[in-house]
Structure formats: structure tokens, C-alpha cells
Amino acid sequence: MVCSSDHVHINMFALKALRSFSPATKNVYLRSKQAFSVTMSRMQHTEVQHGETAAFRPETSMAKTLMDIGTRRIFSEEHDLFRQNVRRFFQEEVVPYHAQWEKAGEVSREVWKKAGEQGLLGIYTLEEHGGIGGDLLSAALVWEEQMYCNCSGPGFSLHSEIVMPYISHYGSKAQIEHYIPQMTAGKCIGAIAMTEPGAGSDLQGVKTFAKKDGTDWILNGSKVFITNGWMSDVVIVVAVTDREAKTAAHGISLFLVDSGTKGFQKGCKLEKLGLKAQDTAELFFEDVRLPAEALLGQVNKGFYYLMNELPQERLLISVMALASCEFMFEETRNYVMQRKAFGRTIADLQVVQHKLAELKTEICVGRAFIDSCLQLHSEKKLDSSTASMAKYWATDLQNRVATQCLQLHGGWGYMWEYPIAKAFADSRVQPIYGGTNEIMKELISRNITPSGYRKQSVNFNHALL
């Protein structure tokens, strides 16, 4: 990936794109790219030479703790070094401020810029588009480390691995050059607005409508539960553009709407059960005039773009769910080994020992499946059904683990000052967003009983997210 820790490797396509960036954009992009590249290059001297055998990497079931660095066969020593830097970033730049952000209902913009400076944003976006150009596993370990520090506030993963891919995959050259480098640098925060008060998993319920007016579009409607919505600088808006379409799948388009555009207003930050530091907002669009250049991709193709990108979103959710399970387990293990009752630690009680054994086994089984999904997606082989399995299983497991771990904390687990209480509250939304787990089962079942699927309503099946 890099030739020297003193120079940023830019491939020929990225170099061509860089020439069109403004000086300011070029500088912030290069700083982000260099931070990532320097970290990854430091391990070159440890690369396995031809004929040598790579060092054994234990799975998490064999490691001292479920969060040990240097485990899991899908990762390399290069990833280990990067993980150390990512872990350090979260411990130094996120953990000390998270309680403050929970009270404010949003994180600071400064932490976004710092993440960009460290090369933690846009890792899986191509260099030639202004991203870092790293591999999926490097992006995944950032998601994991955020969960390992129990800090759900920063919406880095949605910004980098959900919003940015839509722009890099379907955007025009001008859109890519305008947004991606700034998003990689943490200077432009992205959000995606699908959900409406009357439409979640059912696309037939989408009411937000964009009407053609000459070469422009006039956008009207509202969205709700939008992560990064309050702080967003650009929002990908899902809107109906053809009300006469045979099915909802044929009449949906995506638009890029900048914060500050006339008629675009952000409602209040929503007060939630969990994810206290993550800004979640309502968005309102009243006669918002958008130029033709605001259309993302082709008109009426939005549903297909959503279908293409949702497996990665669901994989992301499953990875973070498993990492949260690992954090909760280790937090609980430490607690029961210190907490005393009946003249001994509660870890000495057989019922507690058996519960920990059950939890660890379930987590390690889940980890094996999620890692296999990461490997598949790295090879661009992950299908929608398998991604749905990962999302459904991992988030259900996360809630079971949260319940059992809080129970082992007793009354103290119900106190907000204890990390397990926050993890418990945060876990509840996981089976809901990214497509409810009931919808995941519906999607999985289509590959099991295809004849039954064909007999169902065409409109119903074509409208599911």
C-alpha cells in the first residue's frame, strides 16, 4: 500500500483526481491519507517472507480476553498495529468527553476533524475518489474499537461506510470531487434520510416527493430518526419521483441536500432511550429547490441503489453488535470477580460460572459467523440473505447478552454510571434500525421457500427495505 512512511502512496487514478481538487481540499485529503498510510507501513519489516509460516493467531475463544489484539485469522499484524492506534484514539479523544456529549445530545465537531486527521474516515472508499483506499477489515476494526470503548456517540461508521459509498458508487465526477475528500477529512458530515413518520421498512409509505420543475427538482416532505441529522452537512434524501410507478421500487430517487439549503430545516434532537450522545433528528423539506446536479445517480433508480448498499449496512450493524457483546462480557467478568457476596466473590458461585460459560460460547460462535461474513464481503461475495442473517442473529444476541450481563451486575447494573447500563440501553435499537429483525427473517425466508415468496403480494415484496 505504501512505499515509505515519509510519502503518501497515491495511485495514478487518485493522482488524476487530486489535480482537480482545490488546494485546501487537496491538503486535508493528503493529511488523512498519510495518517492511515504511515500507520500501515510501519509493519513492512515484519511481513512474512516467501516460504515462512505466519505466526499462529488464536481465535477469541482461546485468547485471554475477547478484546485482545493479535487474535482472529482474518486480521494481520498490519491490522494489529492499526488497531492499537485506533484504540488509543478512542481512549484519548472520545472516552474522556463522552459523558459530556451525552448531556449535549451530540458529539463535538472537533472529534470528527481529529478522526479525519488520523485517517479513520472513508477508509473503505477508493483513493481515486478521495477516500483512504484501505481494506474492509481496517474499516471494520474501527467499528469494533468504538464498541469496545462503549462510546456510541460518534456516527463515524454511518458516515464512512453507509453514506460515502452511495456518493462514490453512484455520484457524478463533480459530486465525488466535491464531497468525498471533505468527508474523509471530517470537515463534511454525512447522513442518509430514509425513514419517515409513516414509513420505515415499507417503501410504499414514503411520502417525501420530488417534482420536476424545468431542470430543477422541488422537494417536499419530512424524515425522522436520522442519525447524524442534526450535525449533517449533506443528507442523502430518499424521495418519490414517480407516483404512477407500477411499484414503489420503480419510482424512488436519491438526492444530495446540503445543510443551509433554503426550505431545508432540522427539527429538534430527539431524546432517546439509548445512544444518548448520537445526534438523531427530524428533517423537514418545504419547497426545497434542487438543481439537476443534486440527483444522486439516475432518476427512479434509488430503490436499486438502496438494495445494493444495504448488505454492507447490515454487516456493519452485526459487527458492532458482536463487539458490544465482547465488551459487555469482559465488563461483567471483571465485575463478578470483584463483587463479594456470601463471604466470597460472586464469580465463585457455580450459577455465575455457568452463565459466563454460556455467554462466552454464544459470543464466540457468533464471532466465527460474523468474521466469515467480513471475509465474504472483502471478496465481494456477501449476499443479501447472509447479511440479513448476520444482522438478525448478532443483534438478537447482543440483547440477550445485555440482559444477562446487567442481571449479573444486580442493582448496580441499573445505574447509569455503570457502563453495562449504557450498553444495555444502546443495544435495544439494534434489532430495529437497518431493517427490523422481523424484516430480516422475511428476507432470509425468500431463499428457503421461494415458491411461498412468489405467492405473496408483489407490492409487499418489492417495497421492503
Short mmCIF file of C-alpha atoms in Angstrom, two decimals:
data_model
loop_
_atom_site.label_atom_id
_atom_site.label_comp_id
_atom_site.label_asym_id
_atom_site.label_seq_id
_atom_site.Cartn_x
_atom_site.Cartn_y
_atom_site.Cartn_z
CA MET A 1 0.00 0.00 0.00
CA VAL A 2 2.81 2.43 0.81
CA CYS A 3 6.48 2.65 -0.09
CA SER A 4 7.73 4.86 2.70
CA SER A 5 6.43 6.30 5.93
CA ASP A 6 7.55 9.71 4.67
CA HIS A 7 5.48 9.66 1.49
CA VAL A 8 1.84 9.08 0.75
CA HIS A 9 1.22 6.49 -1.93
CA ILE A 10 -1.26 7.84 -4.46
CA ASN A 11 -2.15 5.64 -7.42
CA MET A 12 -2.43 7.02 -10.94
CA PHE A 13 -6.21 7.36 -10.76
CA ALA A 14 -6.08 9.17 -7.43
CA LEU A 15 -3.34 11.47 -8.73
CA LYS A 16 -5.51 12.42 -11.67
CA ALA A 17 -8.41 13.18 -9.33
CA LEU A 18 -6.17 15.20 -7.00
CA ARG A 19 -5.28 17.61 -9.78
CA SER A 20 -8.90 18.75 -9.89
CA PHE A 21 -9.15 19.38 -6.11
CA SER A 22 -8.77 22.88 -4.71
CA PRO A 23 -5.52 23.47 -2.72
CA ALA A 24 -7.43 23.37 0.60
CA THR A 25 -9.27 20.17 -0.31
CA LYS A 26 -6.05 18.56 -1.52
CA ASN A 27 -4.26 19.35 1.75
CA VAL A 28 -6.94 17.94 4.07
CA TYR A 29 -7.25 14.80 1.94
CA LEU A 30 -3.49 14.20 1.90
CA ARG A 31 -3.26 14.58 5.69
CA SER A 32 -5.99 11.97 6.21
CA LYS A 33 -4.45 9.59 3.69
CA GLN A 34 -0.97 9.99 5.16
CA ALA A 35 -2.12 9.27 8.71
CA PHE A 36 -3.57 5.94 7.59
CA SER A 37 -0.71 5.06 5.25
CA VAL A 38 2.08 5.80 7.74
CA THR A 39 0.45 3.54 10.32
CA MET A 40 0.07 0.66 7.89
CA SER A 41 3.62 0.99 6.52
CA ARG A 42 5.37 0.54 9.87
CA MET A 43 4.76 -3.19 9.80
CA GLN A 44 6.52 -3.81 6.47
CA HIS A 45 9.63 -5.20 8.12
CA THR A 46 7.51 -7.90 9.81
CA GLU A 47 5.90 -9.19 6.61
CA VAL A 48 6.15 -12.95 6.17
CA GLN A 49 8.81 -13.82 3.60
CA HIS A 50 8.32 -16.47 0.93
CA GLY A 51 8.46 -19.92 2.45
CA GLU A 52 7.95 -18.74 6.04
CA THR A 53 4.96 -19.70 8.13
CA ALA A 54 2.81 -16.93 9.57
CA ALA A 55 2.59 -16.80 13.35
CA PHE A 56 -0.41 -18.60 14.83
CA ARG A 57 -3.31 -16.26 15.54
CA PRO A 58 -5.71 -17.62 18.17
CA GLU A 59 -9.43 -17.13 17.83
CA THR A 60 -11.15 -15.13 20.55
CA SER A 61 -12.27 -18.32 22.31
CA MET A 62 -8.58 -19.08 23.04
CA ALA A 63 -7.47 -15.57 23.98
CA LYS A 64 -7.08 -14.14 27.46
CA THR A 65 -9.91 -11.70 26.78
CA LEU A 66 -12.39 -11.34 23.94
CA MET A 67 -10.91 -7.94 23.06
CA ASP A 68 -7.24 -8.98 22.81
CA ILE A 69 -5.21 -7.54 19.94
CA GLY A 70 -3.41 -10.17 17.85
CA THR A 71 -6.30 -12.63 17.58
CA ARG A 72 -8.56 -13.81 14.71
CA ARG A 73 -7.24 -15.24 11.47
CA ILE A 74 -8.93 -12.66 9.27
CA PHE A 75 -6.55 -9.98 10.57
CA SER A 76 -2.81 -9.44 10.04
CA GLU A 77 -0.04 -7.86 12.11
CA GLU A 78 -0.55 -4.77 9.99
CA HIS A 79 -4.14 -4.63 11.20
CA ASP A 80 -2.96 -5.14 14.78
CA LEU A 81 -0.80 -2.03 14.67
CA PHE A 82 -3.61 -0.01 13.14
CA ARG A 83 -5.98 -1.32 15.84
CA GLN A 84 -3.58 -0.14 18.55
CA ASN A 85 -3.68 3.37 17.10
CA VAL A 86 -7.46 3.30 16.73
CA ARG A 87 -7.87 2.09 20.32
CA ARG A 88 -5.58 4.86 21.52
CA PHE A 89 -7.61 7.43 19.57
CA PHE A 90 -10.89 6.38 21.16
CA GLN A 91 -9.38 6.23 24.65
CA GLU A 92 -7.80 9.68 24.35
CA GLU A 93 -10.21 11.60 22.13
CA VAL A 94 -13.62 10.03 22.81
CA VAL A 95 -13.87 8.34 26.22
CA PRO A 96 -12.97 11.42 28.34
CA TYR A 97 -15.66 13.53 26.66
CA HIS A 98 -18.47 11.05 26.08
CA ALA A 99 -20.44 11.79 29.26
CA GLN A 100 -20.40 15.47 28.34
CA TRP A 101 -21.63 14.65 24.83
CA GLU A 102 -24.43 12.50 26.27
CA LYS A 103 -25.78 15.54 28.10
CA ALA A 104 -25.46 17.70 24.98
CA GLY A 105 -27.07 15.09 22.72
CA GLU A 106 -24.27 15.40 20.18
CA VAL A 107 -20.51 14.98 19.88
CA SER A 108 -18.13 17.82 19.08
CA ARG A 109 -17.20 18.70 15.53
CA GLU A 110 -13.61 18.72 16.70
CA VAL A 111 -13.60 14.94 17.20
CA TRP A 112 -14.75 14.49 13.60
CA LYS A 113 -11.82 16.55 12.36
CA LYS A 114 -9.42 14.63 14.60
CA ALA A 115 -10.75 11.33 13.26
CA GLY A 116 -10.15 12.64 9.76
CA GLU A 117 -6.61 13.69 10.63
CA GLN A 118 -5.94 10.16 11.93
CA GLY A 119 -7.24 8.56 8.73
CA LEU A 120 -10.23 6.91 10.41
CA LEU A 121 -12.91 8.15 8.00
CA GLY A 122 -13.54 6.92 4.47
CA ILE A 123 -11.11 4.03 4.88
CA TYR A 124 -13.02 1.73 2.52
CA THR A 125 -13.59 4.42 -0.13
CA LEU A 126 -11.33 4.35 -3.18
CA GLU A 127 -8.28 6.61 -3.33
CA GLU A 128 -9.21 7.91 -6.76
CA HIS A 129 -12.48 9.14 -5.27
CA GLY A 130 -10.76 10.95 -2.42
CA GLY A 131 -11.04 8.21 0.19
CA ILE A 132 -8.29 6.38 2.06
CA GLY A 133 -8.34 3.28 -0.16
CA GLY A 134 -7.86 0.82 2.70
CA ASP A 135 -9.40 -2.63 3.03
CA LEU A 136 -12.73 -3.55 4.60
CA LEU A 137 -11.08 -5.17 7.62
CA SER A 138 -9.32 -1.92 8.51
CA ALA A 139 -12.69 -0.16 8.43
CA ALA A 140 -14.28 -2.96 10.47
CA LEU A 141 -11.79 -2.73 13.30
CA VAL A 142 -12.67 0.97 13.69
CA TRP A 143 -16.30 -0.06 14.17
CA GLU A 144 -15.23 -2.67 16.72
CA GLU A 145 -12.97 -0.37 18.70
CA GLN A 146 -15.76 2.17 19.07
CA MET A 147 -17.90 -0.53 20.67
CA TYR A 148 -15.02 -1.76 22.83
CA CYS A 149 -14.86 1.66 24.49
CA ASN A 150 -18.67 1.69 24.92
CA CYS A 151 -18.94 5.08 23.22
CA SER A 152 -21.81 5.06 20.74
CA GLY A 153 -21.89 8.82 20.13
CA PRO A 154 -19.70 9.47 17.07
CA GLY A 155 -21.55 8.46 13.91
CA PHE A 156 -18.31 7.65 12.08
CA SER A 157 -19.44 4.28 10.72
CA LEU A 158 -22.68 5.54 9.17
CA HIS A 159 -20.82 8.48 7.65
CA SER A 160 -17.95 6.40 6.23
CA GLU A 161 -19.41 3.02 5.36
CA ILE A 162 -23.04 3.89 4.60
CA VAL A 163 -23.25 7.46 3.29
CA MET A 164 -19.92 7.77 1.47
CA PRO A 165 -20.38 4.57 -0.61
CA TYR A 166 -23.61 5.93 -2.12
CA ILE A 167 -21.73 9.00 -3.35
CA SER A 168 -18.62 7.14 -4.52
CA HIS A 169 -20.62 4.38 -6.25
CA TYR A 170 -23.42 6.39 -7.87
CA GLY A 171 -22.31 10.01 -7.77
CA SER A 172 -21.12 12.08 -10.70
CA LYS A 173 -17.47 13.07 -11.01
CA ALA A 174 -18.38 16.54 -9.72
CA GLN A 175 -20.29 15.15 -6.72
CA ILE A 176 -17.45 12.80 -5.81
CA GLU A 177 -14.82 15.53 -6.04
CA HIS A 178 -16.96 17.97 -4.06
CA TYR A 179 -17.97 15.72 -1.14
CA ILE A 180 -15.66 12.72 -0.67
CA PRO A 181 -12.33 14.44 0.20
CA GLN A 182 -14.06 16.73 2.71
CA MET A 183 -15.91 13.77 4.24
CA THR A 184 -12.65 11.82 4.51
CA ALA A 185 -11.18 14.79 6.39
CA GLY A 186 -14.13 15.03 8.80
CA LYS A 187 -14.99 18.51 7.58
CA CYS A 188 -18.28 17.47 5.97
CA ILE A 189 -20.59 15.17 7.98
CA GLY A 190 -22.96 12.92 6.07
CA ALA A 191 -26.38 11.43 6.84
CA ILE A 192 -28.97 9.41 4.95
CA ALA A 193 -32.71 10.07 5.30
CA MET A 194 -34.93 7.09 4.54
CA THR A 195 -37.33 6.75 7.48
CA GLU A 196 -40.49 8.86 7.71
CA PRO A 197 -43.19 9.12 10.41
CA GLY A 198 -45.30 6.67 8.40
CA ALA A 199 -42.64 4.70 6.56
CA GLY A 200 -39.83 2.55 7.89
CA SER A 201 -39.26 -0.82 6.26
CA ASP A 202 -42.20 -0.28 3.89
CA LEU A 203 -41.20 1.89 0.93
CA GLN A 204 -44.84 2.18 -0.13
CA GLY A 205 -45.29 4.52 2.81
CA VAL A 206 -42.71 7.08 1.64
CA LYS A 207 -44.44 10.44 1.14
CA THR A 208 -41.46 12.73 0.54
CA PHE A 209 -41.87 13.80 -3.07
CA ALA A 210 -39.60 15.48 -5.60
CA LYS A 211 -41.36 17.11 -8.53
CA LYS A 212 -39.59 18.15 -11.72
CA ASP A 213 -39.69 21.88 -12.44
CA GLY A 214 -37.78 22.59 -15.61
CA THR A 215 -34.31 21.23 -14.97
CA ASP A 216 -34.73 21.62 -11.18
CA TRP A 217 -36.48 19.47 -8.59
CA ILE A 218 -38.86 20.74 -5.88
CA LEU A 219 -38.61 18.58 -2.74
CA ASN A 220 -41.31 18.37 -0.06
CA GLY A 221 -41.68 16.03 2.90
CA SER A 222 -40.21 15.04 6.24
CA LYS A 223 -37.90 12.41 7.71
CA VAL A 224 -37.44 11.11 11.24
CA PHE A 225 -34.86 9.17 13.31
CA ILE A 226 -31.99 10.45 11.15
CA THR A 227 -28.58 9.62 12.62
CA ASN A 228 -26.09 12.49 12.21
CA GLY A 229 -29.14 14.51 11.16
CA TRP A 230 -28.54 17.46 13.46
CA MET A 231 -24.84 17.84 12.65
CA SER A 232 -25.07 16.83 9.00
CA ASP A 233 -23.60 18.99 6.26
CA VAL A 234 -25.07 16.85 3.48
CA VAL A 235 -28.01 14.44 3.55
CA ILE A 236 -28.92 11.75 1.04
CA VAL A 237 -32.71 12.02 0.83
CA VAL A 238 -34.93 9.17 -0.37
CA ALA A 239 -37.88 10.61 -2.29
CA VAL A 240 -40.65 9.51 -4.62
CA THR A 241 -40.16 10.88 -8.14
CA ASP A 242 -42.80 8.86 -9.98
CA ARG A 243 -46.15 8.46 -8.22
CA GLU A 244 -47.51 6.50 -11.18
CA ALA A 245 -44.83 3.81 -11.00
CA LYS A 246 -46.09 0.22 -11.05
CA THR A 247 -44.39 -0.48 -7.72
CA ALA A 248 -42.58 1.64 -5.15
CA ALA A 249 -39.34 0.10 -6.35
CA HIS A 250 -39.69 1.83 -9.72
CA GLY A 251 -40.43 5.36 -8.51
CA ILE A 252 -37.76 6.21 -5.92
CA SER A 253 -34.77 8.52 -6.40
CA LEU A 254 -31.94 9.81 -4.19
CA PHE A 255 -30.94 13.46 -3.76
CA LEU A 256 -27.99 15.21 -2.14
CA VAL A 257 -29.26 18.08 0.00
CA ASP A 258 -26.79 20.45 1.65
CA SER A 259 -27.39 21.88 5.10
CA GLY A 260 -28.46 25.50 4.77
CA THR A 261 -30.39 24.96 1.54
CA LYS A 262 -33.48 27.19 1.54
CA GLY A 263 -36.53 25.27 2.76
CA PHE A 264 -34.48 22.54 4.47
CA GLN A 265 -34.92 22.68 8.25
CA LYS A 266 -33.71 20.44 11.04
CA GLY A 267 -36.10 19.71 13.87
CA CYS A 268 -35.09 19.15 17.46
CA LYS A 269 -32.60 16.50 18.52
CA LEU A 270 -34.69 13.52 19.56
CA GLU A 271 -34.41 12.27 23.13
CA LYS A 272 -33.83 8.53 23.01
CA LEU A 273 -33.71 5.53 25.33
CA GLY A 274 -30.07 4.95 24.39
CA LEU A 275 -27.39 6.32 22.05
CA LYS A 276 -27.56 9.48 24.15
CA ALA A 277 -24.55 11.20 22.55
CA GLN A 278 -25.56 10.35 19.00
CA ASP A 279 -27.45 13.20 17.36
CA THR A 280 -30.72 11.93 15.92
CA ALA A 281 -33.10 14.42 14.35
CA GLU A 282 -36.22 15.12 12.36
CA LEU A 283 -35.69 16.76 8.97
CA PHE A 284 -38.20 18.92 7.10
CA PHE A 285 -38.25 19.87 3.42
CA GLU A 286 -40.59 22.62 2.26
CA ASP A 287 -40.40 23.60 -1.40
CA VAL A 288 -36.68 22.89 -1.45
CA ARG A 289 -35.40 23.77 -4.92
CA LEU A 290 -32.62 21.46 -6.01
CA PRO A 291 -30.59 21.73 -9.20
CA ALA A 292 -30.41 18.78 -11.56
CA GLU A 293 -26.90 18.16 -10.20
CA ALA A 294 -28.37 17.24 -6.79
CA LEU A 295 -29.82 14.00 -8.17
CA LEU A 296 -27.63 11.10 -7.00
CA GLY A 297 -27.37 8.52 -9.75
CA GLN A 298 -30.23 8.02 -12.19
CA VAL A 299 -33.83 9.08 -11.69
CA ASN A 300 -36.14 6.32 -10.37
CA LYS A 301 -33.18 4.03 -9.63
CA GLY A 302 -32.95 4.83 -5.91
CA PHE A 303 -34.54 1.61 -4.71
CA TYR A 304 -31.95 -0.48 -6.53
CA TYR A 305 -29.13 1.59 -5.07
CA LEU A 306 -30.57 1.02 -1.59
CA MET A 307 -30.75 -2.73 -2.22
CA ASN A 308 -27.12 -2.78 -3.36
CA GLU A 309 -25.83 -0.94 -0.29
CA LEU A 310 -27.98 -2.38 2.49
CA PRO A 311 -25.97 -5.63 2.89
CA GLN A 312 -22.92 -3.58 3.92
CA GLU A 313 -25.03 -1.56 6.36
CA ARG A 314 -26.39 -4.75 7.91
CA LEU A 315 -22.93 -6.26 8.14
CA LEU A 316 -21.73 -3.10 9.87
CA ILE A 317 -24.53 -3.37 12.44
CA SER A 318 -23.72 -7.03 13.07
CA VAL A 319 -20.01 -6.34 13.55
CA MET A 320 -20.74 -3.60 16.07
CA ALA A 321 -23.27 -5.83 17.83
CA LEU A 322 -20.70 -8.61 18.31
CA ALA A 323 -18.08 -6.15 19.50
CA SER A 324 -20.57 -4.80 22.03
CA CYS A 325 -21.21 -8.37 23.24
CA GLU A 326 -17.47 -8.84 23.76
CA PHE A 327 -17.23 -5.58 25.68
CA MET A 328 -20.22 -6.43 27.91
CA PHE A 329 -18.85 -9.89 28.64
CA GLU A 330 -15.44 -8.58 29.72
CA GLU A 331 -17.02 -5.80 31.77
CA THR A 332 -19.20 -8.37 33.54
CA ARG A 333 -16.38 -10.86 34.05
CA ASN A 334 -14.34 -8.16 35.79
CA TYR A 335 -17.31 -7.14 37.91
CA VAL A 336 -18.22 -10.61 39.20
CA MET A 337 -14.58 -11.34 40.05
CA GLN A 338 -14.54 -8.28 42.34
CA ARG A 339 -18.08 -8.19 43.72
CA LYS A 340 -18.41 -10.10 47.01
CA ALA A 341 -21.45 -11.83 48.47
CA PHE A 342 -21.85 -14.63 50.98
CA GLY A 343 -18.22 -14.24 52.00
CA ARG A 344 -16.73 -14.78 48.55
CA THR A 345 -16.78 -13.25 45.08
CA ILE A 346 -19.91 -13.99 43.10
CA ALA A 347 -17.63 -15.43 40.40
CA ASP A 348 -17.11 -18.35 42.80
CA LEU A 349 -20.79 -19.26 42.54
CA GLN A 350 -21.44 -22.11 40.13
CA VAL A 351 -24.56 -20.48 38.72
CA VAL A 352 -22.49 -17.43 37.75
CA GLN A 353 -19.69 -19.56 36.30
CA HIS A 354 -22.17 -21.47 34.14
CA LYS A 355 -23.82 -18.28 32.94
CA LEU A 356 -20.44 -16.86 31.91
CA ALA A 357 -19.64 -20.12 30.11
CA GLU A 358 -22.91 -19.91 28.19
CA LEU A 359 -22.37 -16.26 27.26
CA LYS A 360 -18.79 -16.74 26.10
CA THR A 361 -19.73 -19.75 23.98
CA GLU A 362 -22.58 -17.90 22.27
CA ILE A 363 -20.39 -14.87 21.64
CA CYS A 364 -17.55 -16.93 20.17
CA VAL A 365 -19.94 -18.84 17.91
CA GLY A 366 -21.37 -15.53 16.74
CA ARG A 367 -17.89 -14.12 16.20
CA ALA A 368 -16.98 -17.01 13.90
CA PHE A 369 -20.02 -16.35 11.71
CA ILE A 370 -19.56 -12.58 11.59
CA ASP A 371 -15.88 -12.94 10.73
CA SER A 372 -16.82 -15.27 7.88
CA CYS A 373 -19.24 -12.60 6.63
CA LEU A 374 -16.48 -9.99 6.80
CA GLN A 375 -14.27 -12.27 4.75
CA LEU A 376 -17.03 -12.83 2.21
CA HIS A 377 -17.68 -9.10 1.89
CA SER A 378 -13.96 -8.44 1.50
CA GLU A 379 -14.13 -10.76 -1.51
CA LYS A 380 -17.38 -9.09 -2.69
CA LYS A 381 -19.29 -12.35 -2.22
CA LEU A 382 -21.65 -11.46 0.66
CA ASP A 383 -25.27 -11.79 -0.44
CA SER A 384 -28.34 -10.08 0.98
CA SER A 385 -29.67 -13.19 2.71
CA THR A 386 -26.42 -13.89 4.58
CA ALA A 387 -26.09 -10.22 5.58
CA SER A 388 -29.65 -10.38 6.90
CA MET A 389 -28.78 -13.49 8.93
CA ALA A 390 -25.77 -11.70 10.41
CA LYS A 391 -27.77 -8.62 11.35
CA TYR A 392 -30.67 -10.57 12.86
CA TRP A 393 -28.55 -13.07 14.79
CA ALA A 394 -25.93 -10.66 16.10
CA THR A 395 -28.37 -8.01 17.31
CA ASP A 396 -30.62 -10.58 18.98
CA LEU A 397 -27.53 -11.99 20.68
CA GLN A 398 -26.48 -8.50 21.73
CA ASN A 399 -29.78 -8.01 23.54
CA ARG A 400 -29.59 -11.41 25.24
CA VAL A 401 -26.04 -10.71 26.39
CA ALA A 402 -27.02 -7.22 27.59
CA THR A 403 -29.89 -8.62 29.65
CA GLN A 404 -27.79 -11.37 31.27
CA CYS A 405 -24.80 -9.13 31.94
CA LEU A 406 -26.95 -6.47 33.56
CA GLN A 407 -28.58 -9.17 35.70
CA LEU A 408 -25.15 -10.31 36.91
CA HIS A 409 -24.42 -6.72 37.98
CA GLY A 410 -27.52 -6.71 40.17
CA GLY A 411 -28.84 -3.31 41.24
CA TRP A 412 -25.62 -1.57 40.25
CA GLY A 413 -26.19 -2.60 36.66
CA TYR A 414 -29.30 -0.44 36.63
CA MET A 415 -27.29 2.67 37.49
CA TRP A 416 -26.35 4.91 34.54
CA GLU A 417 -22.86 5.45 35.95
CA TYR A 418 -22.08 1.79 35.24
CA PRO A 419 -21.02 1.01 31.65
CA ILE A 420 -23.33 -2.01 31.45
CA ALA A 421 -26.41 0.23 31.87
CA LYS A 422 -25.39 2.31 28.85
CA ALA A 423 -24.57 -0.77 26.79
CA PHE A 424 -27.96 -2.26 27.73
CA ALA A 425 -29.81 0.90 26.63
CA ASP A 426 -27.81 1.20 23.41
CA SER A 427 -28.42 -2.42 22.44
CA ARG A 428 -32.20 -2.11 22.22
CA VAL A 429 -32.26 -0.19 18.95
CA GLN A 430 -30.03 -2.66 17.12
CA PRO A 431 -32.83 -5.10 16.13
CA ILE A 432 -34.86 -2.10 14.89
CA TYR A 433 -32.75 0.05 12.60
CA GLY A 434 -31.11 -1.08 9.38
CA GLY A 435 -34.29 -3.06 8.75
CA THR A 436 -36.12 -4.68 11.66
CA ASN A 437 -35.19 -8.23 12.55
CA GLU A 438 -38.67 -9.32 11.50
CA ILE A 439 -37.90 -7.98 8.02
CA MET A 440 -34.53 -9.78 8.14
CA LYS A 441 -36.36 -13.07 8.69
CA GLU A 442 -38.66 -12.26 5.78
CA LEU A 443 -35.67 -11.66 3.50
CA ILE A 444 -33.93 -14.84 4.69
CA SER A 445 -37.06 -16.95 4.16
CA ARG A 446 -37.23 -15.99 0.47
CA ASN A 447 -34.21 -18.20 -0.21
CA ILE A 448 -35.68 -21.03 1.85
CA THR A 449 -39.19 -21.20 0.38
CA PRO A 450 -39.04 -19.34 -2.95
CA SER A 451 -42.41 -20.72 -4.04
CA GLY A 452 -44.01 -19.19 -0.96
CA TYR A 453 -42.29 -15.92 -1.74
CA ARG A 454 -43.75 -15.83 -5.26
CA LYS A 455 -47.27 -16.33 -3.91
CA GLN A 456 -47.04 -13.24 -1.71
CA SER A 457 -48.07 -9.76 -2.79
CA VAL A 458 -45.69 -8.35 -5.38
CA ASN A 459 -46.11 -4.86 -3.97
CA PHE A 460 -45.25 -6.06 -0.47
CA ASN A 461 -42.06 -7.80 -1.52
CA HIS A 462 -40.83 -5.02 -3.77
CA ALA A 463 -41.34 -2.42 -1.06
CA LEU A 464 -39.31 -3.99 1.72
CA LEU A 465 -36.13 -2.35 2.95
#
